[in-house]
């Protein structure tokens, strides 16, 4: 658990998941079965919660992001910055955003794609 917040009397949490395999929908299905569906998940989520987040916070996507992955043969994990839209939703609650950045300081880094690519500075 990285951080928690309350939105429209509904608690929400940001969770760091480290799946052991790459099974399709693994995180989404486990969250659903634990009674904590991912916001924006149209298949395994709560439509009322999804609608509330879309209408008031502008979150019109699945609130799931692969921030870090260590690929076989690599010594350093590859990091993917949050999209500007997703980050702006998280920053709307400044206390929540601050606690997230304290738990995961890499969220504040200016990530650079040193290999070239389509996201980040080249």
XYZ file of C-alpha atoms in Angstrom, residues 66 68-79 115:
14
model
C 3.263 -0.297 -15.200
C 8.788 -0.246 -13.485
C 9.761 -3.530 -15.070
C 12.967 -5.520 -14.906
C 13.401 -7.482 -18.100
C 15.403 -10.665 -18.280
C 19.056 -9.853 -18.927
C 18.779 -6.232 -17.745
C 20.523 -5.029 -14.599
C 18.393 -1.900 -14.135
C 14.603 -1.715 -14.299
C 12.978 0.207 -17.118
C 10.777 3.018 -15.826
C 17.831 4.310 -25.975
